[in-house]
Every structure is written in C-alpha cells, then in structure tokens.
Short mmCIF file of C-alpha atoms and ligand atoms in Angstrom, two decimals:
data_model
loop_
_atom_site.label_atom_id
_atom_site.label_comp_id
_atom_site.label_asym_id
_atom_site.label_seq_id
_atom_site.Cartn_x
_atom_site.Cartn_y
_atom_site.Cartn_z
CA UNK A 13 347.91 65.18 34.56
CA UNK A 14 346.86 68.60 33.47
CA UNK A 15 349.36 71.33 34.25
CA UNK A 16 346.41 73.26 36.50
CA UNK A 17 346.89 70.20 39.07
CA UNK A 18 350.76 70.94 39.48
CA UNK A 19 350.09 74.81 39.47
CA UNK A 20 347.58 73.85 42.30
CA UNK A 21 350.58 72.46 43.96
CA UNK A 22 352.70 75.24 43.20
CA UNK A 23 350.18 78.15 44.37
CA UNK A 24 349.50 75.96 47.80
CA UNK A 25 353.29 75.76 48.68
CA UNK A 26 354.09 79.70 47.92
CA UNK A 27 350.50 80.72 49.66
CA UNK A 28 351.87 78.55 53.15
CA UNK A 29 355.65 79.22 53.01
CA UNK A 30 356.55 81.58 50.47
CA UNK A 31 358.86 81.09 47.21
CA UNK A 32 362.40 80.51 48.37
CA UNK A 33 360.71 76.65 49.47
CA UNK A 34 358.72 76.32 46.32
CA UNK A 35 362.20 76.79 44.75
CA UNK A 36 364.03 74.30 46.70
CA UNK A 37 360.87 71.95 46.73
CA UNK A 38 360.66 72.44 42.50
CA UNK A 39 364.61 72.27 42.16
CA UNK A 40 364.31 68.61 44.62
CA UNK A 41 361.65 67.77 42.40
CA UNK A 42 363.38 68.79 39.19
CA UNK A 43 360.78 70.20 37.42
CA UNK A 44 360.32 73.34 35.69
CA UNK A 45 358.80 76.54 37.59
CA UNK A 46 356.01 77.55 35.48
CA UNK A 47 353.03 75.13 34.48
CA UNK A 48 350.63 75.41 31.22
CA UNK A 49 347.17 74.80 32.88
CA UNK A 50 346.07 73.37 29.87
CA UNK A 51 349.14 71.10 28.94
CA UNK A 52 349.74 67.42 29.67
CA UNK A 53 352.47 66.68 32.03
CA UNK A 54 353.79 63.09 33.08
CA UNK A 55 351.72 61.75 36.01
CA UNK A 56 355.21 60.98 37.77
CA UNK A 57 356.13 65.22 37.94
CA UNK A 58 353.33 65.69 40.60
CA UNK A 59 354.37 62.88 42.31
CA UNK A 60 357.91 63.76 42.25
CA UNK A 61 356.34 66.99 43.90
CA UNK A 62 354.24 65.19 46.63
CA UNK A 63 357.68 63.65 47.32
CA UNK A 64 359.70 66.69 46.93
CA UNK A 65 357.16 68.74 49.31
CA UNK A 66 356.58 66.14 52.01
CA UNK A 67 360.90 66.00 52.13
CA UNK A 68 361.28 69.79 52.34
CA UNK A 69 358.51 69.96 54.72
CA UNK A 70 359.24 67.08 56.88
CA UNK A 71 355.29 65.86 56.26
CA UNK A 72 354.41 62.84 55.05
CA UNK A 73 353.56 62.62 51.65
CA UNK A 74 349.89 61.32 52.77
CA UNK A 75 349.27 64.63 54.40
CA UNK A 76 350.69 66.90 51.96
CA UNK A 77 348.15 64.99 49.89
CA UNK A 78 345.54 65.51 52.42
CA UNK A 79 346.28 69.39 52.48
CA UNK A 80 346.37 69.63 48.72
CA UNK A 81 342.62 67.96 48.40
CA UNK A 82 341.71 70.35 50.82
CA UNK A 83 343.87 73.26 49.21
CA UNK A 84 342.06 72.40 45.80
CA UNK A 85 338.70 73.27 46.68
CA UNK A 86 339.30 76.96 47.29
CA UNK A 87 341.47 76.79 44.48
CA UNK A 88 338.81 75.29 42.29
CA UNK A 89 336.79 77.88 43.70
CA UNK A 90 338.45 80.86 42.82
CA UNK A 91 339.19 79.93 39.53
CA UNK A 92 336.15 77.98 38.36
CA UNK A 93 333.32 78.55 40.90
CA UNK A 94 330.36 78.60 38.75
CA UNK A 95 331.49 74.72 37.96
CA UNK A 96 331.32 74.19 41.71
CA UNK A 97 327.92 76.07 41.87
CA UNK A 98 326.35 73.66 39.38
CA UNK A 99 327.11 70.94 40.97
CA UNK A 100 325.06 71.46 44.00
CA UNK A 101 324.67 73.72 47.15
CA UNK A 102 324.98 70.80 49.77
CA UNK A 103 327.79 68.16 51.00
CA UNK A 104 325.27 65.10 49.86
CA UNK A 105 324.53 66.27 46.73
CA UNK A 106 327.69 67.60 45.40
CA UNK A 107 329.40 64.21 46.11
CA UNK A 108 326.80 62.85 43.99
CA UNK A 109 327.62 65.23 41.11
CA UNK A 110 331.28 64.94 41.16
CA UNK A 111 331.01 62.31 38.13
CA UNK A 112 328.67 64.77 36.34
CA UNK A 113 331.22 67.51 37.34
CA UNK A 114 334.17 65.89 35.68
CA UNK A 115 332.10 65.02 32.49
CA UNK A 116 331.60 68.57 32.23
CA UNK A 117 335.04 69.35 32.91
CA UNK A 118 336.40 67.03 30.16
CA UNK A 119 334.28 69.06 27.45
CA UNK A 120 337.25 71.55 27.69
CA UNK A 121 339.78 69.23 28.98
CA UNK A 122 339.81 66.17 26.55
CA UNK A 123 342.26 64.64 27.88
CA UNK A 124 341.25 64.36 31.04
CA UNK A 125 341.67 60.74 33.58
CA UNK A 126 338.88 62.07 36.13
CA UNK A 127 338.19 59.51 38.90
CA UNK A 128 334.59 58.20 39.55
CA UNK A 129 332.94 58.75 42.99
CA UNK A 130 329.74 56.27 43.93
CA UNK A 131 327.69 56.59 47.04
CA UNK A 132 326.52 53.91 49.08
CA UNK A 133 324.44 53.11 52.19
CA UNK A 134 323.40 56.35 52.91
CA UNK A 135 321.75 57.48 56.31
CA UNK A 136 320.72 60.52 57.97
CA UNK A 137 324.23 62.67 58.15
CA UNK A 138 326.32 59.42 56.50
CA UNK A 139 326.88 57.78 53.26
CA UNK A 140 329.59 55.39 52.26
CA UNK A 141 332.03 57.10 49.03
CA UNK A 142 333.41 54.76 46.81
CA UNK A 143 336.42 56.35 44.74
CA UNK A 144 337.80 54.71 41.35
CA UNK A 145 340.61 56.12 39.91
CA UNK A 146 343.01 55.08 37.16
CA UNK A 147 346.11 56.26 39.65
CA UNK A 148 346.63 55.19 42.46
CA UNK A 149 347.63 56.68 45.75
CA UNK A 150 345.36 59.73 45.92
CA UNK A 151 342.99 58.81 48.38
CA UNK A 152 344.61 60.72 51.21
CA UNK A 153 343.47 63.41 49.33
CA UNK A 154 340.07 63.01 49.00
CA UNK A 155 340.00 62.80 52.64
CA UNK A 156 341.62 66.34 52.09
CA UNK A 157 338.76 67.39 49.28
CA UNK A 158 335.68 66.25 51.45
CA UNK A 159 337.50 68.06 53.99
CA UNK A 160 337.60 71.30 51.73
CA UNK A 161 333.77 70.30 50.54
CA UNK A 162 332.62 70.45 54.37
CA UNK A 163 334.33 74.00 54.86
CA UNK A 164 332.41 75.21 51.26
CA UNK A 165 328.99 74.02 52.93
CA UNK A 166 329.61 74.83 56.11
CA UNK A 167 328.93 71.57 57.41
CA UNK A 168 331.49 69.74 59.96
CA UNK A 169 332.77 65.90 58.31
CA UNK A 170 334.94 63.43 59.65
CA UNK A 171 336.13 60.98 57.36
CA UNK A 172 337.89 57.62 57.92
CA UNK A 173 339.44 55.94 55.02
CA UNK A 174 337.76 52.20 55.68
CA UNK A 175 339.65 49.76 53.12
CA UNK A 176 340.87 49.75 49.71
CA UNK A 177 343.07 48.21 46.98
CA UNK A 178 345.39 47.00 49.93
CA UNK A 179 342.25 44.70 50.86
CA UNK A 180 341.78 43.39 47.27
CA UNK A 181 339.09 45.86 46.51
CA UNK A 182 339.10 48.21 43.14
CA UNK A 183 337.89 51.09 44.76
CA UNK A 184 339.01 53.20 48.26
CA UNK A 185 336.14 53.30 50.59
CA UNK A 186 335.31 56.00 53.01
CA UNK A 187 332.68 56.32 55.45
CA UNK A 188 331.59 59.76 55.69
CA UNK A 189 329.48 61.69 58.83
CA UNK A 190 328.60 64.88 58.42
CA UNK A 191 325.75 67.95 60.14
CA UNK A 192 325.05 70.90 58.81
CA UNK A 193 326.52 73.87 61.38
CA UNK A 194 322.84 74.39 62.52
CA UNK A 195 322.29 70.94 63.34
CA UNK A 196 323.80 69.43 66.43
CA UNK A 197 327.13 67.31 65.15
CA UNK A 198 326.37 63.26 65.42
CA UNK A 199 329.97 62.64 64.32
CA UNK A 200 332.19 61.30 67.31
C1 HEM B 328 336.10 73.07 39.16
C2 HEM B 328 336.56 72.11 39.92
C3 HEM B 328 337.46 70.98 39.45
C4 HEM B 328 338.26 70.90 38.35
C5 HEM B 328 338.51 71.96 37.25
C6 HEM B 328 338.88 69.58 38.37
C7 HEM B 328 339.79 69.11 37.44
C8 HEM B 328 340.60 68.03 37.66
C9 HEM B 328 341.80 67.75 36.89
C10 HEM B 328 342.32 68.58 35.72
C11 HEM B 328 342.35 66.62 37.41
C12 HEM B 328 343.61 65.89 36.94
C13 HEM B 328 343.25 64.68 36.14
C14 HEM B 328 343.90 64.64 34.77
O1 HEM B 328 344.61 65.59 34.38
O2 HEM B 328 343.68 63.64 34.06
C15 HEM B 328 341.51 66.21 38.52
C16 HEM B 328 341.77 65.13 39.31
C17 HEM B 328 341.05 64.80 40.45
N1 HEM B 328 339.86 65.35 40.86
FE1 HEM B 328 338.99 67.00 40.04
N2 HEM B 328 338.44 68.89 39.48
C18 HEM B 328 337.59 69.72 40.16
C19 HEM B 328 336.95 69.44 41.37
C20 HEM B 328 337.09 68.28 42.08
C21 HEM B 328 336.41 68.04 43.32
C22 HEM B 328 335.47 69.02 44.07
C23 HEM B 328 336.77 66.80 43.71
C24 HEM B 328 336.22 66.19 44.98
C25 HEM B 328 336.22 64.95 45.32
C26 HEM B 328 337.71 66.26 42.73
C27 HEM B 328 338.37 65.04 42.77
C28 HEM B 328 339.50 64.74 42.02
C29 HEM B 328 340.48 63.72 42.37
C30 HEM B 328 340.45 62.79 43.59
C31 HEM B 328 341.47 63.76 41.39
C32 HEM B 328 342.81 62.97 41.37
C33 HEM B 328 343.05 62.13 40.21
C34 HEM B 328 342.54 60.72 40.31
O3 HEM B 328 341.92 60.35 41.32
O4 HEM B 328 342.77 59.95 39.36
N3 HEM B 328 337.85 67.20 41.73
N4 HEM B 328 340.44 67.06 38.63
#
C-alpha cells in the first residue's frame, strides 16, 4: 500500500493517545517511524500495525479498522478535499463516485490497488454496497468510512455488514440506512 495509508495510521494513533504509544505500537509492529506518502510499502506493514495497535490498545483489530475508515475521511479531507468535493455533496452520490474517485486518484498514484464499490437495490434512505477488493479483511473499515461519509454530510447511517467471502461470495455486502439531519431518521 501507499505510504499515505500507514501515515494515516500513524497521525490517528498520535492525534488519540499521543507519541510515547505510537512508539511502542511502531516498535511492536517493527516498522520504521516515518512514511513516504508516495512510496510502496508491503501490504503486510499496515497489517502488522492493525495488529500492533489493536494489542497496545486492547481493541480488536476489527475496530481499530473501523476507527481508521472513519479516521480517514477527515484525514482525506484535510489533505485532499477538493478530491472529496468532486465526488459529490451527498451520502448517495458519493458512494456512487468512489470508483470514479479512485480512477482519479490513480492518475497520480500509478500504482495504486483501489477497491471497487457497486450499489444495489436502492430505496428511499437505503441502498445495498457491494465492496471488491484485491485484500482482504478491510471491510470493518468501510463500516468505519461510511461512518466518516455520514459525519461529512451530515446525515445519520447505520450500517450492518450482511455477508461476504465467508459465505462464498466475492464481494462484502452492506446494507446501508441513512436521513439527512433534517429529515426524521427511519434507521432503527
Ligand atoms: C481523497 C481521498 C482518498 C484517497 C487519496 C484515497 C487513496 C487510497 C489509497 C492510497 C489506498 C491504498 C491502496 C493502495 O495503496 O493500493 C486506498 C485504499 C482504500 N480506499 Fe481510498 N482514498 C480516498 C478516499 C476513500 C474513501 C472516501 C473511501 C470510502 C469508501 C475509500 C475506500 C478505500 C478502501 C476500503 C481502501 C482499502 C484497500 C482495499 O480495500 O483494497 N477511499 N485509498
């Protein structure tokens, strides 16, 4: 993965508990301390992080992944937000422009892996999310990142995480329920 993912990582550990436990969660991990955005690092460093983290911080490693999807949105946008802003100024539509979003992404990151997000039986405040990814185990935290996506648009989600690879599928499936703040929630 790009280093910006495991800098991600780095800058949501010190902003919620300071250096001295990034320094014992990077010297568990044993990996180095500063990442190249821009450089390639082996996919098993950030999970050797995940592992690290969710050890040091007696969580499990679903929810640190959960907190990190959600972490990466305000992350993304304070660092990129005019690639956020393209992509759409509402929950719906942005999920449907996260493929677009990537493509755009990997004019200036060639190397990227981006995952592929497809929506399905949509109804008034739900939709069904396939996500395809060439890793696996990350679906906690797209829980986390339509989490972080319903806090950017002001609009309360719940999520469940329906079925997946563990059922024989090739995709994770979520079924998403969201209402703008102005609308009265339908969500249970
Ligand atoms: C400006 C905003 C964003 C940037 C710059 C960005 C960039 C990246 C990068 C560099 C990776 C690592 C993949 C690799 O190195 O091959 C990644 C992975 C990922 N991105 Fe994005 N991304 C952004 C926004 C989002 C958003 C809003 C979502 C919401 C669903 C998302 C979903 C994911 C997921 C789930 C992965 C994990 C890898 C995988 O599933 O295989 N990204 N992204």
């Amino acid at each position: 993965m790009y280093g910006l993912v495991n800098q991600a990582i780095k800058e949501m550990v010190v902003d919620g508990h300071g250096e001295a436990v990034w320094e014992k969660i990077r010297s568990e991990a044993g990996v180095v301390d500063v990442f190249v955005s821009m450089h390639q690092y082996p996919e098993d460093l950030t999970d050797k992080l995940v592992r690290a983290a969710s050890a040091i911080l007696h969580t499990n490693p679903s929810e640190i992944l959960a907190g990190f999807g959600q972490y990466w949105v305000g992350f993304a946008s304070r660092n990129y937000d005019y690639v956020l802003d393209m992509s759409g100024q509402d929950l719906l539509t942005f999920v449907k422009n996260l493929n677009n979003m990537h493509a755009r992404i990997g004019l200036w990151m060639p190397d990227l892996k981006p995952p592929s997000f497809l929506v399905t039986d949509e109804t008034p405040g739900t939709f069904k999310l396939q996500y395809r990814s060439s890793r696996g185990g990350y679906a906690p935290m797209v829980s986390g990142l339509l989490k972080g996506l319903g806090e950017r648009f002001n609009t309360d989600v719940t999520i469940e995480h329906t079925r997946g690879i563990a059922q024989g599928l090739d995709y994770e499936e979520f079924i998403v329920c969201y209402a703008t703040r102005t609308q009265s929630a339908m969500c249970r």
